[in-house]
Each structure stands twice: as structure tokens, then as C-alpha cells.
Amino acid sequence: PKNPMNYDVPKEWFGDSLLVSSGAKWKRQRRLLTPVFHFDMLKPYVDVYNDCVEVLMDKWKRIANDGPIEIWEDISLLTLDSLLKCIFGVTSNCQVNKEHDMFVQTVKNFTRFATKKIRFANLPPLLFRYFTSEGRQWEKTLQFLHNYSRQVIRNKKVQTNREDNKCLDFLDILLEAKYEDGSGLTDQEIQNEVSTFLFAGHDTTASGISWCLYNLARYPEYQQTCRKEIDELMEKKENMESKM
Ligand code: HEM
């Protein structure tokens, strides 16, 4: 069961998507989209993550001696980069291409406003949104986010036409999916799921990784323990691969 109080505001970006819907509607959508989470779909993504991290490392190497930095924005662009590649099959170069910075900032505005609305529940109702600066700002935020989702779908369609031999990704599944009665998702439903995965897939992981790095930096003794554990695991993996 979903608490409608928590989803009234996010619904304005995601519509009635998997994250927001409940009951029979959720079950129907979930059945359609579950193949996306299959382990075999996820396995090849590790190479994509590694490529994306290389881009971030190049970026950070250049500023490593400049003192402390706020990592959240760069990490958000990192998770957005891998999400766009893995889930949407879109090569965006968003870690270096400045035009995506605005998306990360706008998502930040979106979560700030949504959290405030959920916590205080006394913000102006929709009818009055054009009469307050916060309401107008919210409208602008939504408009930007809807356009970004539409742009991702457009880019995907252009790239699909250019490539012959490509792997099936989330957006392919969405575009080709059929319910039991043979009907597919409408354009609006596709856009809603794209928006949901754009947000659910990049903001969560960006927060998780940022907090993880922050804590590793604050507690070097745990950093050492983690490094040791990873080195041991990687050594085992390399040994296994060299024997194969
Ligand atoms: C550290 C990373 C993540 C965290 C902490 C996280 C957290 C959550 C939580 C708490 C929910 C349940 C929300 C609710 O029902 O009220 C959820 C649902 C969901 N998440 Fe994530 N998530 C993460 C990563 C991802 C990623 C990488 C994706 C997609 C690429 C994703 C897609 C979704 C979707 C589609 C749902 C709705 C599922 C459904 O209702 O059937 N999440 N996530």
C-alpha cells in the first residue's frame, strides 16, 4: 500500500507510474516492467559503471589539489550518466556536457519542494500556485522535468534508428511492452515511467554514494577496512579470471 500523502506532489512529475500507483494498476504495470530488474539485464552494466567512474576520476584528478569539494553534484552527474546509458541506452556525456547540470539542480528543487510539502502539508493548493512565487517556481520546475523526460525519449528514438546491433534496455521494453490484452503503453504512460526511473534511479544512488564517500573520508580507519576488503575480493576475482 502507498500513502497518498507522500505521493501527491511527486505525482505531478511521475503521473500514475509504477512508483505512485497502487492496487490492481500497480500489479499490472509491475508485471510488465519486472523483466527490467532481471539479474541478466543488470550484469553487463558493471562495465558501464566503470567507464562512467573513469570520467569522474579524470575530472577529480584535475582538481584534487584545490582543497575540499562538494561532491554531491558530480556524483549525481555520475549516476545520471550510467542511468542514461544502462536504462535508456542514451549516451549523453552528461558528466562533461554542461547542459545537464540544470537537470541535477532542478531535481534538487523538486525534492526540496516535495519534502517541504509532505512535511508541512500547508503549502498553497494548486489553484493558487500562479499567485505565489513558490508556486510559479514549482510550475517552472515541473515544466523543465517533463521536457527533459520527453527529450530522453526523443534521443533514444534517434539513436535506435542509427544503431543496428544493440542490447535491449528499459526503454526498449517500455516501447515494445504489451499487456495481456495486446495493448501497449500510451505515450503519456511511457513518459511517466521514464520520469520515475530517471528520478528513482539517479537521485537515490547519488545520495547513497555521496554519504558513503563522506563517511569514508571522515573515518579513515573504516576506509582502510573497506579498501582491504575490496582489494581481497578483486584479487580473488582476478585469480579466478586468469585460471579460466
Ligand atoms: C540506493 C539506491 C536506492 C534506494 C535507497 C531506493 C529506495 C526505494 C524505496 C524506499 C522504494 C519504495 C518506495 C515506496 O514504495 O514508497 C523504491 C521503489 C522503487 N525504486 Fe528504488 N531505490 C534505489 C535505487 C533504485 C534504482 C537504481 C532504480 C531504477 C533504476 C529504482 C527504481 C525504483 C522503482 C521503479 C520503484 C517502484 C517499485 C514498485 O513500486 O514496484 N530504485 N526505491
Tab-separated table of N, CA and C and ligand atoms in Angstrom, residues 1-2 6-7 18-21 26 30 37 83 87 193 196-197 200-202 204-205 208, ligand 1:
chain	number	residue	atom	x	y	z
A	1	PRO	N	0.830	-1.210	0.000
A	1	PRO	CA	0.000	0.000	0.000
A	1	PRO	C	0.866	1.262	0.000
A	2	LYS	N	0.428	2.268	-0.772
A	2	LYS	CA	1.189	3.520	-0.819
A	2	LYS	C	0.409	4.597	-0.071
A	6	ASN	N	2.181	11.023	0.649
A	6	ASN	CA	3.571	11.128	0.205
A	6	ASN	C	3.706	11.283	-1.296
A	7	TYR	N	2.670	10.898	-2.030
A	7	TYR	CA	2.816	10.838	-3.482
A	7	TYR	C	2.054	11.903	-4.258
A	18	LEU	N	4.664	3.402	-11.903
A	18	LEU	CA	4.911	2.278	-11.003
A	18	LEU	C	5.127	2.710	-9.546
A	19	LEU	N	5.898	3.762	-9.361
A	19	LEU	CA	6.222	4.224	-8.013
A	19	LEU	C	4.997	4.772	-7.284
A	20	VAL	N	4.092	5.369	-8.029
A	20	VAL	CA	2.969	6.086	-7.427
A	20	VAL	C	1.703	5.234	-7.365
A	21	SER	N	1.471	4.400	-8.392
A	21	SER	CA	0.206	3.659	-8.480
A	21	SER	C	0.136	2.589	-7.392
A	26	TRP	N	-0.984	-0.961	-10.121
A	26	TRP	CA	0.429	-1.201	-9.833
A	26	TRP	C	0.827	-2.622	-10.271
A	30	ARG	N	3.647	-3.527	-12.841
A	30	ARG	CA	4.818	-4.205	-12.275
A	30	ARG	C	5.127	-5.487	-13.061
A	37	PHE	N	14.379	-5.642	-14.109
A	37	PHE	CA	15.199	-5.869	-12.912
A	37	PHE	C	15.844	-7.262	-12.913
A	83	LEU	N	22.910	5.808	-15.510
A	83	LEU	CA	21.479	5.502	-15.656
A	83	LEU	C	21.026	5.711	-17.103
A	87	ILE	N	19.775	2.271	-18.556
A	87	ILE	CA	18.326	2.127	-18.588
A	87	ILE	C	17.747	2.644	-19.894
A	193	GLU	N	6.788	6.598	-16.798
A	193	GLU	CA	7.754	5.601	-16.313
A	193	GLU	C	9.188	6.102	-16.517
A	196	THR	N	9.920	8.469	-13.746
A	196	THR	CA	10.108	7.732	-12.495
A	196	THR	C	11.494	7.121	-12.419
A	197	PHE	N	11.895	6.443	-13.487
A	197	PHE	CA	13.207	5.787	-13.465
A	197	PHE	C	14.343	6.809	-13.482
A	200	ALA	N	14.106	7.919	-9.670
A	200	ALA	CA	14.342	6.842	-8.698
A	200	ALA	C	15.718	6.220	-8.874
A	201	GLY	N	16.211	6.223	-10.116
A	201	GLY	CA	17.485	5.560	-10.373
A	201	GLY	C	18.704	6.426	-10.131
A	202	HIS	N	18.573	7.765	-10.227
A	202	HIS	CA	19.818	8.538	-10.096
A	202	HIS	C	19.938	9.305	-8.779
A	204	THR	N	18.565	8.601	-5.752
A	204	THR	CA	18.793	7.665	-4.632
A	204	THR	C	20.245	7.213	-4.574
A	205	THR	N	20.746	6.770	-5.734
A	205	THR	CA	22.111	6.239	-5.758
A	205	THR	C	23.121	7.369	-5.512
A	208	GLY	N	23.171	7.964	-1.795
A	208	GLY	CA	23.838	6.831	-1.126
A	208	GLY	C	25.346	6.905	-1.285
B	1	HEM	C1	20.415	3.332	-3.163
B	1	HEM	C2	19.545	3.292	-4.142
B	1	HEM	C3	18.048	3.181	-3.973
B	1	HEM	C4	17.258	3.366	-2.879
B	1	HEM	C5	17.672	3.742	-1.459
B	1	HEM	C6	15.880	3.132	-3.304
B	1	HEM	C7	14.762	3.197	-2.493
B	1	HEM	C8	13.483	2.845	-2.853
B	1	HEM	C9	12.327	2.762	-1.969
B	1	HEM	C10	12.365	3.047	-0.468
B	1	HEM	C11	11.263	2.400	-2.710
B	1	HEM	C12	9.847	2.176	-2.218
B	1	HEM	C13	9.072	3.445	-2.319
B	1	HEM	C14	7.620	3.261	-1.884
B	1	HEM	O1	7.005	2.242	-2.221
B	1	HEM	O2	7.090	4.175	-1.217
B	1	HEM	C15	11.711	2.271	-4.090
B	1	HEM	C16	10.900	1.928	-5.156
B	1	HEM	C17	11.306	1.960	-6.469
B	1	HEM	N1	12.584	2.159	-6.936
B	1	HEM	FE1	14.207	2.462	-5.802
B	1	HEM	N2	15.864	2.842	-4.645
B	1	HEM	C18	17.165	2.865	-5.098
B	1	HEM	C19	17.596	2.650	-6.395
B	1	HEM	C20	16.771	2.495	-7.481
B	1	HEM	C21	17.225	2.360	-8.860
B	1	HEM	C22	18.703	2.337	-9.291
B	1	HEM	C23	16.103	2.262	-9.638
B	1	HEM	C24	15.978	2.116	-11.125
B	1	HEM	C25	16.941	2.130	-11.982
B	1	HEM	C26	14.952	2.324	-8.750
B	1	HEM	C27	13.630	2.267	-9.156
B	1	HEM	C28	12.568	2.122	-8.302
B	1	HEM	C29	11.200	1.879	-8.764
B	1	HEM	C30	10.731	1.757	-10.222
B	1	HEM	C31	10.405	1.771	-7.610
B	1	HEM	C32	8.908	1.485	-7.546
B	1	HEM	C33	8.773	-0.025	-7.495
B	1	HEM	C34	7.373	-0.502	-7.311
B	1	HEM	O3	6.538	0.186	-6.673
B	1	HEM	O4	7.092	-1.599	-7.798
B	1	HEM	N3	15.402	2.462	-7.459
B	1	HEM	N4	13.068	2.543	-4.142
